[in-house]
XYZ file of C-alpha atoms in Angstrom:
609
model
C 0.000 0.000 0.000
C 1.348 3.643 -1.113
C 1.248 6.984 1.173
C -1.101 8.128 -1.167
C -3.767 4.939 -0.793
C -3.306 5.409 3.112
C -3.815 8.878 3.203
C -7.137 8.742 0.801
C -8.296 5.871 2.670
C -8.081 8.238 5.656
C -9.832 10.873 4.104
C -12.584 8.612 2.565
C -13.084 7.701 6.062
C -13.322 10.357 7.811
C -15.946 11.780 4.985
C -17.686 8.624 5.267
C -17.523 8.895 9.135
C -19.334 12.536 8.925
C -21.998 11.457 6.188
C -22.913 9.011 8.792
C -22.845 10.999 11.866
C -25.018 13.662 9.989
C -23.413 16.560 12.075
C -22.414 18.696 8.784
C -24.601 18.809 5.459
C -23.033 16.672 3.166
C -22.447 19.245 0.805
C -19.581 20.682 3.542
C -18.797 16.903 3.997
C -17.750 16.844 0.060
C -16.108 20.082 0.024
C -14.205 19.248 2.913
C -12.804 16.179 1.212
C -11.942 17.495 -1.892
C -10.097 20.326 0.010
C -8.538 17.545 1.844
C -7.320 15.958 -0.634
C -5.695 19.179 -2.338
C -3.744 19.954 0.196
C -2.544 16.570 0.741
C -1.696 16.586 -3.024
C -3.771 13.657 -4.127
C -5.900 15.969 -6.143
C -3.851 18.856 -8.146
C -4.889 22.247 -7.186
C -5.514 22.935 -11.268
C -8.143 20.021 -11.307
C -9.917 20.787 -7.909
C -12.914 22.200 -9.164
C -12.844 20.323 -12.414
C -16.346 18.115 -11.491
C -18.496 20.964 -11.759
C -18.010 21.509 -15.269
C -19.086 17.739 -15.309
C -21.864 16.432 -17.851
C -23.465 14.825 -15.426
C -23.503 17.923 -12.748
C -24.361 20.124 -15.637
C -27.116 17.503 -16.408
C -28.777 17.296 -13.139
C -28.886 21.221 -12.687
C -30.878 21.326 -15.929
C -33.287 18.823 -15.420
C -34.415 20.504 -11.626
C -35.341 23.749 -12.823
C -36.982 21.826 -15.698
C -38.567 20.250 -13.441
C -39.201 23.063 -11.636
C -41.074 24.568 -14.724
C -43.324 21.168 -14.833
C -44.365 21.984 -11.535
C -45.041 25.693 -11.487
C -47.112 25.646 -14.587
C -48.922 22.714 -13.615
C -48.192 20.267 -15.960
C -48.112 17.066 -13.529
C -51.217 18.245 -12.201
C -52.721 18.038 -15.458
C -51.499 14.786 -15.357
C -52.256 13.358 -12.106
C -56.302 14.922 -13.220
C -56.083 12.828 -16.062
C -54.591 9.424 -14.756
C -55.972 8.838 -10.861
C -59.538 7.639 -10.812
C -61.926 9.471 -8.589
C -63.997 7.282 -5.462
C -61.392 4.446 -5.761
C -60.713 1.759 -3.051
C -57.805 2.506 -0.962
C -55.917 0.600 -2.497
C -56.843 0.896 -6.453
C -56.092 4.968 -5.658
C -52.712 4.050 -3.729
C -51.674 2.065 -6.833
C -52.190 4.635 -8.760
C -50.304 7.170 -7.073
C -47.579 4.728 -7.401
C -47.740 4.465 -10.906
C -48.005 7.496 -11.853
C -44.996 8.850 -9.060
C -43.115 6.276 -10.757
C -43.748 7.485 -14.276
C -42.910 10.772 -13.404
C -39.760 10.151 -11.630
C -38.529 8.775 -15.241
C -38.723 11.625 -16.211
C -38.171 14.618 -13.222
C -37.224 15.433 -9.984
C -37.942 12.226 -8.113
C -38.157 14.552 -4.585
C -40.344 16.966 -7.001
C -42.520 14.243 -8.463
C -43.106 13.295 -5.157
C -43.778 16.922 -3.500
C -46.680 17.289 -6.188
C -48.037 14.032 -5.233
C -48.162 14.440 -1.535
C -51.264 16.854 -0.720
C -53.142 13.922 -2.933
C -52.495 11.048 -0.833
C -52.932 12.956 2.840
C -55.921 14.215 1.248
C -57.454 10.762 0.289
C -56.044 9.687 3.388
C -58.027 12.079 5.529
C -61.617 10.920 2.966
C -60.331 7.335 3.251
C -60.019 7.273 7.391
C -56.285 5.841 7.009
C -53.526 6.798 8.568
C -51.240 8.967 6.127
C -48.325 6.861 6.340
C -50.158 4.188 4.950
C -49.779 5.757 1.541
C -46.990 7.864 2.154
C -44.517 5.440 2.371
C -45.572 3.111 -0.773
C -45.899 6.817 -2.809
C -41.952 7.359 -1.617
C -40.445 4.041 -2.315
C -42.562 3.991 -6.016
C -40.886 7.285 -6.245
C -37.401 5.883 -5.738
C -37.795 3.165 -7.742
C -39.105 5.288 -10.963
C -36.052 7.165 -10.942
C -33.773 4.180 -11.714
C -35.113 3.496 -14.980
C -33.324 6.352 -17.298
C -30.370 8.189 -17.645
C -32.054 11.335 -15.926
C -34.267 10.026 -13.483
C -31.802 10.192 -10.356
C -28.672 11.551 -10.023
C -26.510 8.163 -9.649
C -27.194 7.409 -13.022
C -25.671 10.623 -14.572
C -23.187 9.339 -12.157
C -22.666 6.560 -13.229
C -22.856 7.144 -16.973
C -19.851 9.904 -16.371
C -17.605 7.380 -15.318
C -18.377 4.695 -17.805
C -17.444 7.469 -20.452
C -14.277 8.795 -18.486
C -13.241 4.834 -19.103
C -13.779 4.965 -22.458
C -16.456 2.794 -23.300
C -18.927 6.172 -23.964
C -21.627 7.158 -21.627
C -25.224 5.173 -21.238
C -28.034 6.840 -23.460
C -31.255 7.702 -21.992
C -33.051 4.468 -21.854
C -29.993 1.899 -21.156
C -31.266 1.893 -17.301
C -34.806 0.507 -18.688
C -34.646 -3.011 -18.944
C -33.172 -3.551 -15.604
C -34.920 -0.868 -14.237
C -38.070 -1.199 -15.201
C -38.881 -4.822 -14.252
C -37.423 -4.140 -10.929
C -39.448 -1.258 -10.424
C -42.486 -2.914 -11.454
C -41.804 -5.895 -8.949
C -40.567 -3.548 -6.562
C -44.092 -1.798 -6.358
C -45.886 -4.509 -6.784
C -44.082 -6.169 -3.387
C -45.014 -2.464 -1.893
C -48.856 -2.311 -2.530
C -49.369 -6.100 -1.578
C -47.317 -5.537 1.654
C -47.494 -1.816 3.233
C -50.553 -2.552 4.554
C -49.194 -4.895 7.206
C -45.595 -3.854 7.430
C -45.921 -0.056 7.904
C -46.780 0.989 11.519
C -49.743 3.181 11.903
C -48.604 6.738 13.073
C -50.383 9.726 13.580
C -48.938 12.545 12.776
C -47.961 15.009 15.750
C -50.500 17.766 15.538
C -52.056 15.990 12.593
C -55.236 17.941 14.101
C -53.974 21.683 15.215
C -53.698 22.987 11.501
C -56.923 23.072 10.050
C -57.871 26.170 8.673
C -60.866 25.104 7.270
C -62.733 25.877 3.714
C -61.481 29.042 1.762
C -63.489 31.770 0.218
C -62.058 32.805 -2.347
C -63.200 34.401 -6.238
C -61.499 33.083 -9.361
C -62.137 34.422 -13.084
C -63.769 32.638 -16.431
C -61.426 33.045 -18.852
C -61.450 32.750 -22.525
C -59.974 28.760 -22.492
C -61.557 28.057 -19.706
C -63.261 24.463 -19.479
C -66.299 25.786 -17.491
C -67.529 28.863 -19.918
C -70.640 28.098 -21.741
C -71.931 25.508 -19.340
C -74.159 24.825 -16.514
C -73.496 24.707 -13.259
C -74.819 21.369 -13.100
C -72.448 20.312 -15.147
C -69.638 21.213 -13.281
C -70.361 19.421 -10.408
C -69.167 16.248 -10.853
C -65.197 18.015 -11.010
C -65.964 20.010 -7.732
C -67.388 17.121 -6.144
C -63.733 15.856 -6.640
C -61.783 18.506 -5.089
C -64.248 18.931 -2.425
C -65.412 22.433 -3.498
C -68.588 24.425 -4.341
C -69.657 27.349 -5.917
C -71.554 29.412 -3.954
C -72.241 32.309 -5.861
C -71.428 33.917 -9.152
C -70.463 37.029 -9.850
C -71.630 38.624 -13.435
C -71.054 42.272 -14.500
C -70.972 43.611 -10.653
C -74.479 41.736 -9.586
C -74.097 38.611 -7.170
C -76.664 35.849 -7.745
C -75.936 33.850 -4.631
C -76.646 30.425 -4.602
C -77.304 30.166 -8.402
C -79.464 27.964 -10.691
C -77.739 24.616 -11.447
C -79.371 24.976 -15.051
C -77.472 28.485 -14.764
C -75.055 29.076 -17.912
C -71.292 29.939 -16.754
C -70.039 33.030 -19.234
C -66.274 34.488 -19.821
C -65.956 37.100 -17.256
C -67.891 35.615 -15.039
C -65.986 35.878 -11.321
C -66.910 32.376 -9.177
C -67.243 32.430 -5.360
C -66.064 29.438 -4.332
C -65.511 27.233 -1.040
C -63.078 24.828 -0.802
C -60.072 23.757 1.372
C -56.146 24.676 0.351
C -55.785 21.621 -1.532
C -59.094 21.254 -3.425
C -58.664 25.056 -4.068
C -55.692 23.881 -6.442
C -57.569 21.154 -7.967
C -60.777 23.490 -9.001
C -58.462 26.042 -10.213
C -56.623 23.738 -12.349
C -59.604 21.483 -13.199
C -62.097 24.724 -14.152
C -59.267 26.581 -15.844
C -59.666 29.335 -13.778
C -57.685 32.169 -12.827
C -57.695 33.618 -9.360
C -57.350 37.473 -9.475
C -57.308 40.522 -7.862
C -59.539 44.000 -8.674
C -57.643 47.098 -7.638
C -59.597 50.478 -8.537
C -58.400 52.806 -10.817
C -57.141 55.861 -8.655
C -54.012 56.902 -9.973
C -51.766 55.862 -7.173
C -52.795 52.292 -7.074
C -49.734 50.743 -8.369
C -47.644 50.475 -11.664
C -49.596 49.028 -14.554
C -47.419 45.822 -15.881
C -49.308 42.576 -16.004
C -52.789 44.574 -15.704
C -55.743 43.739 -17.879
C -58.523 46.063 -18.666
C -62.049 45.888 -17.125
C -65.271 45.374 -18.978
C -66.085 48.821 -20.098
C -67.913 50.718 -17.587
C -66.789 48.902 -14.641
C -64.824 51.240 -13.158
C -62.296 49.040 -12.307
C -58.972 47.435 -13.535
C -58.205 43.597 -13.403
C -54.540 42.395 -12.145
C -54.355 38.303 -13.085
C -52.088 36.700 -9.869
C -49.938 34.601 -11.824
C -48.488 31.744 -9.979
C -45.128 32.456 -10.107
C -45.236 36.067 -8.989
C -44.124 35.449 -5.302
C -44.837 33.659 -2.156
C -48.909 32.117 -0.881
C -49.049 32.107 2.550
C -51.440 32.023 5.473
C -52.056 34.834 8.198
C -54.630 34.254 10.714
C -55.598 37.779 12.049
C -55.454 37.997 15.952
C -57.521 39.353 18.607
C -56.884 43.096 18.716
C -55.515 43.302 15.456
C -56.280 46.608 13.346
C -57.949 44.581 10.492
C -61.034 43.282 12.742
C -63.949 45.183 11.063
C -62.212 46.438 7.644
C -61.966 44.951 4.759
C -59.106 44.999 2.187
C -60.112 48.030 -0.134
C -60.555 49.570 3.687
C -56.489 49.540 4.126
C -55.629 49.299 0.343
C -53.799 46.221 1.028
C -52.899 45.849 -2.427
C -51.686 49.683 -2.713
C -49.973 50.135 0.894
C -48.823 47.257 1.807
C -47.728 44.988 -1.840
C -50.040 42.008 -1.074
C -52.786 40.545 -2.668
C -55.840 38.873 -0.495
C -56.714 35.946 -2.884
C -58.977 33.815 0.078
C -60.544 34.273 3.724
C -61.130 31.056 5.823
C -63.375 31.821 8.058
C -65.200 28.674 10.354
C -67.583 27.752 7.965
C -69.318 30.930 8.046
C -70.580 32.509 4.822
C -70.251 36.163 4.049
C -72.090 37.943 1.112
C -69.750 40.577 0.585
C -67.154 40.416 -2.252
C -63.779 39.083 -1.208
C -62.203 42.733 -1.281
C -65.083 44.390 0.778
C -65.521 41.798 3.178
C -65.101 42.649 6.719
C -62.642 40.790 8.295
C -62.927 39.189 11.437
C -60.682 38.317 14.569
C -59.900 34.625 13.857
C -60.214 34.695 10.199
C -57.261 33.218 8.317
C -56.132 35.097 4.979
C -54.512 33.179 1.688
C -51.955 36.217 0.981
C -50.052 36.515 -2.116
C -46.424 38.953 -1.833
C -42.933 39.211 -1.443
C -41.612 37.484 1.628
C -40.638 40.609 2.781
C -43.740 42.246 2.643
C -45.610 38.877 3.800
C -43.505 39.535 6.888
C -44.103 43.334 7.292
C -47.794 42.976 6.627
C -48.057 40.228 9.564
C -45.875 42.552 11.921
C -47.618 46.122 11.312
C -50.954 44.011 11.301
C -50.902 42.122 13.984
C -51.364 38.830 11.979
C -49.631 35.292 12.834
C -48.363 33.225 10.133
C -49.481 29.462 9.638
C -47.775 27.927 6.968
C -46.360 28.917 3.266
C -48.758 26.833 1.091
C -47.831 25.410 -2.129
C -50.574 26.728 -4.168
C -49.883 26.277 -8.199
C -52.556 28.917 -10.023
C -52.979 26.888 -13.350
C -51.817 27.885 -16.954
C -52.981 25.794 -19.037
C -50.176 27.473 -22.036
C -47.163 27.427 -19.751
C -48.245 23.578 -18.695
C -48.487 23.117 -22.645
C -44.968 24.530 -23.205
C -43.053 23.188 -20.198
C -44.310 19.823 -21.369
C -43.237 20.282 -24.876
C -39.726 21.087 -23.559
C -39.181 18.917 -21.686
C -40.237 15.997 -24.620
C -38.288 18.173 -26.717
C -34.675 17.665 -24.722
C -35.801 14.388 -23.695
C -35.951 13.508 -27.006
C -32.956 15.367 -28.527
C -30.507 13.376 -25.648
C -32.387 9.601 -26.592
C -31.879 10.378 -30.256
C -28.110 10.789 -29.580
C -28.622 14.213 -31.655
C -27.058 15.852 -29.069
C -25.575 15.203 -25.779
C -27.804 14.942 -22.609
C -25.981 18.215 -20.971
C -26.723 20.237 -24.259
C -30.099 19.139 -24.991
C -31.007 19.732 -21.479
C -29.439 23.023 -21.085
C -30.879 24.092 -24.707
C -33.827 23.209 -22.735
C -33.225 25.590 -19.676
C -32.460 28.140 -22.662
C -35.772 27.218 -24.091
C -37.701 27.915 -20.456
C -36.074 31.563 -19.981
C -36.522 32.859 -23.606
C -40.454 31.627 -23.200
C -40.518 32.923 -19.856
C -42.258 29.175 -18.727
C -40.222 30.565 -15.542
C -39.913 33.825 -13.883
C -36.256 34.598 -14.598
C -35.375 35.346 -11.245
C -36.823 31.914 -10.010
C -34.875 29.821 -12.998
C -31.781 29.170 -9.994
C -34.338 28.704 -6.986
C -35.150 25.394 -8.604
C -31.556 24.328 -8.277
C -30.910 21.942 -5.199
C -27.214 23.693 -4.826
C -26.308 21.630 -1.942
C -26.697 18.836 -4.613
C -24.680 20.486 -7.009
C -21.777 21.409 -5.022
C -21.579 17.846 -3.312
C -21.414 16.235 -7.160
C -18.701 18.922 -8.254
C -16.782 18.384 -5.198
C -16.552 14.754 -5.213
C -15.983 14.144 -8.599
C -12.448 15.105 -8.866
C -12.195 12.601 -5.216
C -13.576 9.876 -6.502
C -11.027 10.072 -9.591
C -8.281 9.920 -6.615
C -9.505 7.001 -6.202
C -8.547 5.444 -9.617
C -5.001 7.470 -10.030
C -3.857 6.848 -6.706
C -4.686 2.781 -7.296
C -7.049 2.562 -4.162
C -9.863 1.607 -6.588
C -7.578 -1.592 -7.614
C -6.590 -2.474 -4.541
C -9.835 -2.695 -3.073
C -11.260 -4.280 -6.669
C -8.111 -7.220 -5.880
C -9.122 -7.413 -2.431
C -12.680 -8.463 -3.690
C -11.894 -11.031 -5.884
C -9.549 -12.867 -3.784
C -12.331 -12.841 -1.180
C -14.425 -14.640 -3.740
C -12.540 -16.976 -5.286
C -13.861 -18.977 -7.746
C -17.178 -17.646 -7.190
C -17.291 -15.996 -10.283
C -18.319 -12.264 -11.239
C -21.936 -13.446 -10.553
C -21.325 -13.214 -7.074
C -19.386 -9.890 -7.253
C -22.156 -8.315 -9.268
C -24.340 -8.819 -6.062
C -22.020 -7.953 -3.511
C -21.484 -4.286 -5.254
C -25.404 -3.933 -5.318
C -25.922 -5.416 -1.815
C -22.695 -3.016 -0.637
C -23.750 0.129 -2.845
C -27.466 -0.424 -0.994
C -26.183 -0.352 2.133
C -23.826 2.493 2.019
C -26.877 4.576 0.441
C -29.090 3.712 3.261
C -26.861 6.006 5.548
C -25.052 8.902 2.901
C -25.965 10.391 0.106
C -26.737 8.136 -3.285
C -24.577 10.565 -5.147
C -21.752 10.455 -3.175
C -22.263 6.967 -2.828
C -22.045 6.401 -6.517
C -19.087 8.826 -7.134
C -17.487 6.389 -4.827
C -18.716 3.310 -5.746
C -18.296 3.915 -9.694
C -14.479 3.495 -9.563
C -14.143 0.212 -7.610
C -16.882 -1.356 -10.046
C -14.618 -0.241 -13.395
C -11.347 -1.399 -11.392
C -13.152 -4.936 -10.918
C -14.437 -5.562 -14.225
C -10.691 -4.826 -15.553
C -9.345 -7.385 -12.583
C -11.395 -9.624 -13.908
C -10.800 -8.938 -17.423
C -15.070 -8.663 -18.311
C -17.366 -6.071 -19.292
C -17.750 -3.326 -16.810
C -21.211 -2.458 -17.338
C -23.429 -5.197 -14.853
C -21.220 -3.795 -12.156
C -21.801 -0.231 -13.280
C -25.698 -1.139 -13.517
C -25.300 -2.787 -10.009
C -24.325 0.538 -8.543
C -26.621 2.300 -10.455
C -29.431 0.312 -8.747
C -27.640 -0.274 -5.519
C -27.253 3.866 -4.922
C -30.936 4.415 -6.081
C -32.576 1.580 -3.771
C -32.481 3.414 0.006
C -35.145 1.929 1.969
C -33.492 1.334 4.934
C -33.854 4.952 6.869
C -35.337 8.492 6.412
C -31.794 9.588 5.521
C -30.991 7.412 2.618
C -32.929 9.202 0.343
C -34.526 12.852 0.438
C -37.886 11.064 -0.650
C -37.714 9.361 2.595
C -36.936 12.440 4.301
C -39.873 14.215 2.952
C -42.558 12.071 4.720
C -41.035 11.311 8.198
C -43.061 14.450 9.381
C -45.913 14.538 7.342
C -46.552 10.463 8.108
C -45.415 10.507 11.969
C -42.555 8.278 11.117
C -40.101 7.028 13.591
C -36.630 6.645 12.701
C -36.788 3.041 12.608
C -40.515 3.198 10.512
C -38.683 2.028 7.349
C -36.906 -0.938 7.643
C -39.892 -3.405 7.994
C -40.985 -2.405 4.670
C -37.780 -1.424 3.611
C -35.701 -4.462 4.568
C -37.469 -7.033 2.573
C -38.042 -4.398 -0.390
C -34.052 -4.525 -1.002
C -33.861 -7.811 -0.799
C -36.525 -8.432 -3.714
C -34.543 -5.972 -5.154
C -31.441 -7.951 -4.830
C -33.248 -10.737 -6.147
C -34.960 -9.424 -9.224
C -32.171 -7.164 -10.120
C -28.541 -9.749 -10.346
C -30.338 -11.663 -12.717
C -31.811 -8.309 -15.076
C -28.068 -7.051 -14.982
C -26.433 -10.652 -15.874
C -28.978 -11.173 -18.798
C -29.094 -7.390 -20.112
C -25.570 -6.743 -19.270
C -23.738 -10.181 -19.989
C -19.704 -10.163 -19.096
């Protein structure tokens, strides 16, 4: 063994050591390695930052924020509309979920495929009488095991695919993952929906009960496109009944008609009062096609007049459409003594003093017949507020008002949905094709978003998990330690003595079981960028193919169903499902070992030495 394998064995260590203890976010944990390694000159200075001008990191960047435009135009939940069937069983609308989280992870974000998907399964959860976790957990894992089956579904296999090309055998294209990963995500969700049921415990959720705000009143806008112009109100019950929302009045050239007609004909410009809680609100909007707005008057120092549409002639006032990517939704409740108890918005010109739209009033079930921006407010009530955060915070401080909870409203549009979707089919096909590289046709993608404006500009880098980016970047260049300095061979010669005669069969598993396990506890990244080396250093031991042990990590670092810090899917629904730490593995455990035993034989027979 050389100085140089004992002093990156120390440092691998030590990094592996703090990814476990969980005292410093990995991203510091990969930085602090690759500065480690610098300065003990296993890295040269001129090559430190080479990994973030990586493909793959360039690659995984792109696809967020276009993911990131799939969300905010609300493309998936088009989608999810479309695909998951209404008054199912519990267990017909949890298979669904996990079908479709799967699809999408293909394809996006799997922690953003999964975000989108959550408020549907709490909220059949709460209809359905079962305890959140019940569906949570399947929805995760489905999640997971979607986003092993291309080249852009999780980061491991950008991974991954980077190294096979730095060996010179060319990277994987965007459906190589498939075969393998398809059949063992289809067996892997299959073993989830026939099991979760008796192997995840029943939690509640701590303070499952103490945020309930209750149904919104709120008015939304008949546009030109919009699905519910020219019909009845009859007709449109059947969609509300979904998103468990009503219309209880409408609004038409300045006269209310409360409680309307159900034979009642819905026109363009026709403003909708309508009841429903935070998540149905998102459905209606998005089912309707409507568009949630705010009327200002027309005295001169209301505010400047970009994105402002005109009135109906003779109105006397001027229309401002909220579009959902102007700023942050969130919830005030107003409390006792505050100075809006008894005024209404257009009272303190909320929208003119104070930079913040009122777009919904929750108020304990009690109806008011006053439009949204005369209604008198109430000590108590809570308000759906649209602004900056800084003016969110100002309101809440000058008013007296407490804030609940930012609330991940999307306001529909049905064009940008239309165009993010297109995009996104657009680079996925230009990096399957081979007519360009993944990177490029992503980030002509990105391109594509901005010029369109899909995005608000200045929200194009929010969608960009950094601490992601900068752990890829930094590890890159220490992982390729790994090869010059010959730990990767050693450890690779190590391996196969330990096995023998056993054969490559039996070393394709034990880099699966071993990438698995080491995922379970850091991050699948990192646990590919380290992984990835050993694998190419024991195919060339052995003197076969590299790719089944590539494949093996691929699947290994994407299968983390051990603990909610394996994966950031599993993360996301320790709170929301009242998970314990040790929730996972009953599920989890025998889900990687189906794994195991669905996925050595896919990579032998797809991948042959």
């Amino acid at each position: 063994m050389t100085m140089q394998v004992a002093l990156l064995g120390l440092v691998l260590a030590a990094m592996m050591t703090l990814f476990l203890s969980g005292r410093l976010r990995h991203d510091v944990v990969a930085l602090a390695a690759l500065v480690g390694c610098v300065l003990l000159g296993l890295v040269p200075a001129g090559e430190a930052f080479s990994g973030f001008g990586h493909p793959a990191v360039i690659t995984v960047a792109c696809v967020l924020i276009l993911s990131g435009a799939l969300q905010a135009a609300g493309a998936v939940d088009a989608i999810a509309r479309t695909v998951l069937p209404s008054n199912a069983s519990p267990f017909v609308m949890t298979a669904s979920l996990c079908v479709l989280a799967a699809f999408l992870s293909a394809f996006m974000n799997n922690v953003g495929a999964l975000a989108l998907l959550m408020p549907i399964a709490l909220q059949m959860a709460r209809k359905q009488g079962v305890p959140p976790g019940r569906l949570l957990m399947p929805l995760a894992f489905a999640s997971i095991l979607g986003g092993m089956t291309t080249l852009i579904g999780t980061p491991p296999n950008l991974i991954v695919s980077g190294f096979r090309a730095e060996a010179g055998l060319g990277p994987f294209s965007m459906f190589d993952f498939a075969p393998v990963g398809v059949v063992v995500a289809l067996a892997g969700i299959v073993f989830v929906l026939l099991a979760a049921w008796k192997l995840v415990p029943r939690r509640t959720p701590p303070g499952a009960d103490s945020f309930e705000t209750g149904s919104y009143l709120t008015e939304a806008r008949v546009v030109e496109d919009s699905k519910a112009a020219d019909k009845t109100l009859r007709e449109l019950e059947p969609l509300l009944d979904e998103a468990d929302a009503q219309i209880l009045a409408l609004i038409r050239e300045g006269e209310r008609i409360p409680a309307p007609h159900p034979a009642r004909k819905v026109r363009v410009g026709d403003l909708l009062v309508i009841e429903a809680d935070p998540e149905g609100l998102t459905a209606a909007l998005s089912g309707l096609g409507l568009q949630l707005e705010e009327e200002v008057s027309t005295a001169p120092d209301t505010e400047d007049d970009e994105d402002e549409d005109e009135a109906p002639e003779g109105s006397g006032e001027r229309r401002r459409v909220i579009h959902s990517g102007d700023v942050h939704l969130a919830e005030y409740a107003i409390a006792p003594g505050s100075p809006l108890a008894g005024r209404s918005a257009s009272d303190i010109r909320l929208r003119t003093r104070y930079q913040i739209n009122l777009l919904a009033v929750s108020r304990n079930a009690a109806h008011s017949r006053a439009r949204l921006r005369t209604m008198k407010l109430k000590d108590g009530d809570v308000l759906l507020l649209q602004g900056s955060e800084e003016a969110l915070a100002d309101f809440g401080v000058r008013l007296s008002c407490v804030p609940l909870a930012e609330r991940p409203l999307r306001i529909p549009d049905g064009r940008k949905a239309l165009t993010a979707g297109a995009i996104m089919a657009g680079a996925i096909a230009l990096a399957a094709g081979g007519v360009l590289p993944a990177a490029v046709s992503f980030a002509a993608g990105v391109l594509a978003v901005m010029l369109l404006r899909v995005l608000p500009l200045r929200q194009i880098y929010d969608q960009v998990d950094w601490p992601v980016i900068v752990l890829l970047g930094a590890l890159i260049p220490v992982a390729g330690a790994l090869e010059t300095s010959g730990a990767a061979g050693l450890i690779a010669g190590g391996l196969v003595a330990l096995t023998g005669e056993a054969g490559p069969v039996l070393l394709v598993a034990i880099m699966l079981i071993a990438t698995m396990t080491l995922s379970d506890f850091m991050n699948n990244a990192a646990t590919a960028a380290v992984m990835c080396p050993v694998a190419i250093s024991l195919a060339n031991a052995l003197g076969v193919s590299a790719d089944p042990f590539l494949m093996a990590v691929a699947v290994g670092a994407s299968c983390a169903f051990l603990t909610p810090i394996g994966h950031q899917n599993n993360t996301l629904i320790l709170g929301p499902g009242g998970f314990r730490f040790g929730d996972y593995w009953p599920l989890g455990l025998p889900l990687e070992i189906v794994v195991v035993a669905i996925g050595v034989p896919m990579i032998i027979l797809v991948w042959p030495f």
